[in-house]
mmCIF file of C-alpha atoms in Angstrom:
data_model
loop_
_atom_site.group_PDB
_atom_site.id
_atom_site.type_symbol
_atom_site.label_atom_id
_atom_site.label_comp_id
_atom_site.label_asym_id
_atom_site.label_seq_id
_atom_site.Cartn_x
_atom_site.Cartn_y
_atom_site.Cartn_z
ATOM 1 C CA UNK A 1 26.791 5.483 4.987
ATOM 2 C CA UNK A 2 23.632 4.034 3.432
ATOM 3 C CA UNK A 3 22.824 0.315 3.178
ATOM 4 C CA UNK A 4 21.916 -0.744 -0.375
ATOM 5 C CA UNK A 5 21.352 -3.785 -2.565
ATOM 6 C CA UNK A 6 23.448 -4.188 -5.708
ATOM 7 C CA UNK A 7 22.592 -6.231 -8.773
ATOM 8 C CA UNK A 8 25.795 -6.819 -10.736
ATOM 9 C CA UNK A 9 25.725 -8.298 -14.225
ATOM 10 C CA UNK A 10 28.892 -9.034 -16.181
ATOM 11 C CA UNK A 11 28.899 -10.159 -19.823
ATOM 12 C CA UNK A 12 31.679 -11.350 -22.095
ATOM 13 C CA UNK A 13 30.783 -10.621 -25.705
ATOM 14 C CA UNK A 14 31.642 -12.181 -29.034
ATOM 15 C CA UNK A 15 30.574 -9.714 -31.714
ATOM 16 C CA UNK A 16 27.331 -8.298 -30.344
ATOM 17 C CA UNK A 17 26.227 -11.605 -28.822
ATOM 18 C CA UNK A 18 26.655 -12.435 -25.154
ATOM 19 C CA UNK A 19 28.943 -15.443 -24.763
ATOM 20 C CA UNK A 20 29.048 -15.701 -20.997
ATOM 21 C CA UNK A 21 26.935 -13.953 -18.381
ATOM 22 C CA UNK A 22 27.375 -13.712 -14.620
ATOM 23 C CA UNK A 23 24.779 -12.079 -12.395
ATOM 24 C CA UNK A 24 24.493 -11.755 -8.643
ATOM 25 C CA UNK A 25 22.724 -9.642 -6.043
ATOM 26 C CA UNK A 26 24.515 -8.572 -2.877
ATOM 27 C CA UNK A 27 24.240 -6.172 0.032
ATOM 28 C CA UNK A 28 26.515 -3.177 0.128
ATOM 29 C CA UNK A 29 27.026 0.366 1.326
ATOM 30 C CA UNK A 30 26.963 3.695 -0.471
ATOM 31 C CA UNK A 31 28.615 6.895 0.712
ATOM 32 C CA UNK A 32 29.984 10.134 -0.714
ATOM 33 C CA UNK A 33 33.342 11.717 -0.037
ATOM 34 C CA UNK A 34 35.296 14.440 -1.816
ATOM 35 C CA UNK A 35 32.885 14.754 -4.739
ATOM 36 C CA UNK A 36 32.908 11.004 -5.462
ATOM 37 C CA UNK A 37 30.307 8.308 -4.791
ATOM 38 C CA UNK A 38 31.545 5.029 -3.322
ATOM 39 C CA UNK A 39 29.871 1.625 -3.528
ATOM 40 C CA UNK A 40 31.339 -1.079 -1.274
ATOM 41 C CA UNK A 41 30.396 -4.760 -1.208
ATOM 42 C CA UNK A 42 31.746 -8.169 -0.224
ATOM 43 C CA UNK A 43 32.576 -10.575 -3.042
ATOM 44 C CA UNK A 44 31.315 -14.153 -2.915
ATOM 45 C CA UNK A 45 32.364 -17.596 -4.067
ATOM 46 C CA UNK A 46 30.089 -17.019 -7.067
ATOM 47 C CA UNK A 47 32.010 -13.944 -8.253
ATOM 48 C CA UNK A 48 35.336 -15.775 -8.013
ATOM 49 C CA UNK A 49 36.778 -13.541 -5.290
ATOM 50 C CA UNK A 50 35.520 -14.963 -1.967
ATOM 51 C CA UNK A 51 36.877 -13.111 1.041
ATOM 52 C CA UNK A 52 37.425 -9.878 -0.899
ATOM 53 C CA UNK A 53 35.868 -6.471 -0.465
ATOM 54 C CA UNK A 54 35.293 -4.440 -3.633
ATOM 55 C CA UNK A 55 35.118 -0.656 -3.685
ATOM 56 C CA UNK A 56 33.809 1.250 -6.692
ATOM 57 C CA UNK A 57 34.730 4.936 -6.768
ATOM 58 C CA UNK A 58 32.420 6.814 -9.144
ATOM 59 C CA UNK A 59 33.322 10.218 -10.529
ATOM 60 C CA UNK A 60 32.154 12.142 -13.590
ATOM 61 C CA UNK A 61 35.194 10.813 -15.486
ATOM 62 C CA UNK A 62 34.646 7.124 -14.756
ATOM 63 C CA UNK A 63 34.922 4.273 -12.273
ATOM 64 C CA UNK A 64 37.848 2.933 -10.241
ATOM 65 C CA UNK A 65 37.328 -0.663 -9.074
ATOM 66 C CA UNK A 66 39.564 -1.930 -6.288
ATOM 67 C CA UNK A 67 39.517 -5.324 -4.556
ATOM 68 C CA UNK A 68 41.195 -6.004 -1.237
ATOM 69 C CA UNK A 69 41.327 -9.219 0.747
ATOM 70 C CA UNK A 70 42.902 -12.626 0.941
ATOM 71 C CA UNK A 71 42.070 -13.617 -2.655
ATOM 72 C CA UNK A 72 42.620 -10.226 -4.292
ATOM 73 C CA UNK A 73 46.401 -10.262 -4.515
ATOM 74 C CA UNK A 74 48.358 -7.186 -5.568
ATOM 75 C CA UNK A 75 47.270 -5.155 -8.560
ATOM 76 C CA UNK A 76 43.568 -5.871 -8.433
ATOM 77 C CA UNK A 77 42.577 -2.378 -9.437
ATOM 78 C CA UNK A 78 40.905 -1.354 -12.677
ATOM 79 C CA UNK A 79 40.071 2.099 -14.032
ATOM 80 C CA UNK A 80 37.313 2.694 -16.571
ATOM 81 C CA UNK A 81 37.273 6.104 -18.286
ATOM 82 C CA UNK A 82 35.654 6.475 -21.707
ATOM 83 C CA UNK A 83 38.204 6.445 -24.537
ATOM 84 C CA UNK A 84 41.181 5.840 -22.221
ATOM 85 C CA UNK A 85 43.533 2.895 -21.716
ATOM 86 C CA UNK A 86 44.451 1.590 -18.295
ATOM 87 C CA UNK A 87 47.538 -0.590 -17.809
ATOM 88 C CA UNK A 88 48.213 -2.647 -14.699
ATOM 89 C CA UNK A 89 49.286 -6.040 -13.367
ATOM 90 C CA UNK A 90 46.524 -8.518 -12.518
ATOM 91 C CA UNK A 91 46.820 -11.412 -10.095
ATOM 92 C CA UNK A 92 45.514 -14.796 -11.219
ATOM 93 C CA UNK A 93 45.829 -18.268 -9.676
ATOM 94 C CA UNK A 94 48.673 -18.784 -12.209
ATOM 95 C CA UNK A 95 50.634 -15.660 -11.278
ATOM 96 C CA UNK A 96 50.602 -12.003 -12.278
ATOM 97 C CA UNK A 97 49.862 -10.902 -15.839
ATOM 98 C CA UNK A 98 49.754 -7.601 -17.717
ATOM 99 C CA UNK A 99 46.249 -6.152 -17.838
ATOM 100 C CA UNK A 100 45.104 -3.596 -20.399
ATOM 101 C CA UNK A 101 41.623 -2.071 -20.432
ATOM 102 C CA UNK A 102 40.201 0.237 -23.103
ATOM 103 C CA UNK A 103 36.858 1.709 -22.055
ATOM 104 C CA UNK A 104 34.500 2.080 -25.010
ATOM 105 C CA UNK A 105 31.646 3.624 -23.069
ATOM 106 C CA UNK A 106 30.685 4.557 -19.522
ATOM 107 C CA UNK A 107 27.358 5.793 -18.183
ATOM 108 C CA UNK A 108 26.554 6.768 -14.607
ATOM 109 C CA UNK A 109 22.795 7.162 -14.200
ATOM 110 C CA UNK A 110 22.642 7.240 -10.391
ATOM 111 C CA UNK A 111 20.136 9.673 -8.944
ATOM 112 C CA UNK A 112 20.923 12.045 -6.079
ATOM 113 C CA UNK A 113 19.646 9.444 -3.607
ATOM 114 C CA UNK A 114 22.078 6.879 -5.043
ATOM 115 C CA UNK A 115 19.642 4.667 -6.971
ATOM 116 C CA UNK A 116 20.002 3.749 -10.635
ATOM 117 C CA UNK A 117 22.537 2.105 -12.943
ATOM 118 C CA UNK A 118 26.178 2.280 -13.915
ATOM 119 C CA UNK A 119 27.090 0.748 -17.266
ATOM 120 C CA UNK A 120 30.612 0.053 -18.572
ATOM 121 C CA UNK A 121 31.541 -1.359 -22.005
ATOM 122 C CA UNK A 122 35.241 -2.185 -22.374
ATOM 123 C CA UNK A 123 37.861 -4.257 -24.165
ATOM 124 C CA UNK A 124 40.310 -6.186 -22.024
ATOM 125 C CA UNK A 125 43.603 -7.909 -22.771
ATOM 126 C CA UNK A 126 45.154 -10.171 -20.145
ATOM 127 C CA UNK A 127 48.799 -10.829 -20.870
ATOM 128 C CA UNK A 128 48.066 -10.907 -24.595
ATOM 129 C CA UNK A 129 46.632 -14.399 -24.011
ATOM 130 C CA UNK A 130 42.987 -13.601 -23.419
ATOM 131 C CA UNK A 131 41.294 -10.709 -25.172
ATOM 132 C CA UNK A 132 37.664 -9.757 -25.375
ATOM 133 C CA UNK A 133 34.909 -7.250 -24.990
ATOM 134 C CA UNK A 134 33.030 -7.079 -21.698
ATOM 135 C CA UNK A 135 30.084 -5.200 -20.283
ATOM 136 C CA UNK A 136 29.463 -4.500 -16.628
ATOM 137 C CA UNK A 137 26.022 -3.381 -15.452
ATOM 138 C CA UNK A 138 25.709 -2.331 -11.807
ATOM 139 C CA UNK A 139 22.238 -1.488 -10.508
ATOM 140 C CA UNK A 140 21.813 0.142 -7.102
ATOM 141 C CA UNK A 141 18.511 -0.940 -5.537
ATOM 142 C CA UNK A 142 16.754 0.230 -2.353
#
């Protein structure tokens, strides 16, 4: 297991313009198992999931994001694979809702030593009430 720094930037888009942007830097770990690369980090108050641990499983096909912890609730797992839909239940402070993700694009530009960027562009629908296009940019630093 290798200690790393992660810079995570999330954007909610309206058209091609960024409506809302969240960015934070955190410590994490990187390891490989079974042909996949894993990034693990603790969420913070800033990210909205304090007390949760997030694991990103990176494969050639895409990314599986999973949160566990006291504020994660059941169903806090998302899969991003280019051109595919992912359906799940998502826990919110107001109860569980249907979650649908359509991944428009996914790029994994990590080098063999685990440095570089992962970029995800996706549409999300939460219970048919909130819909939008998001981008997630994850940079693995030394």
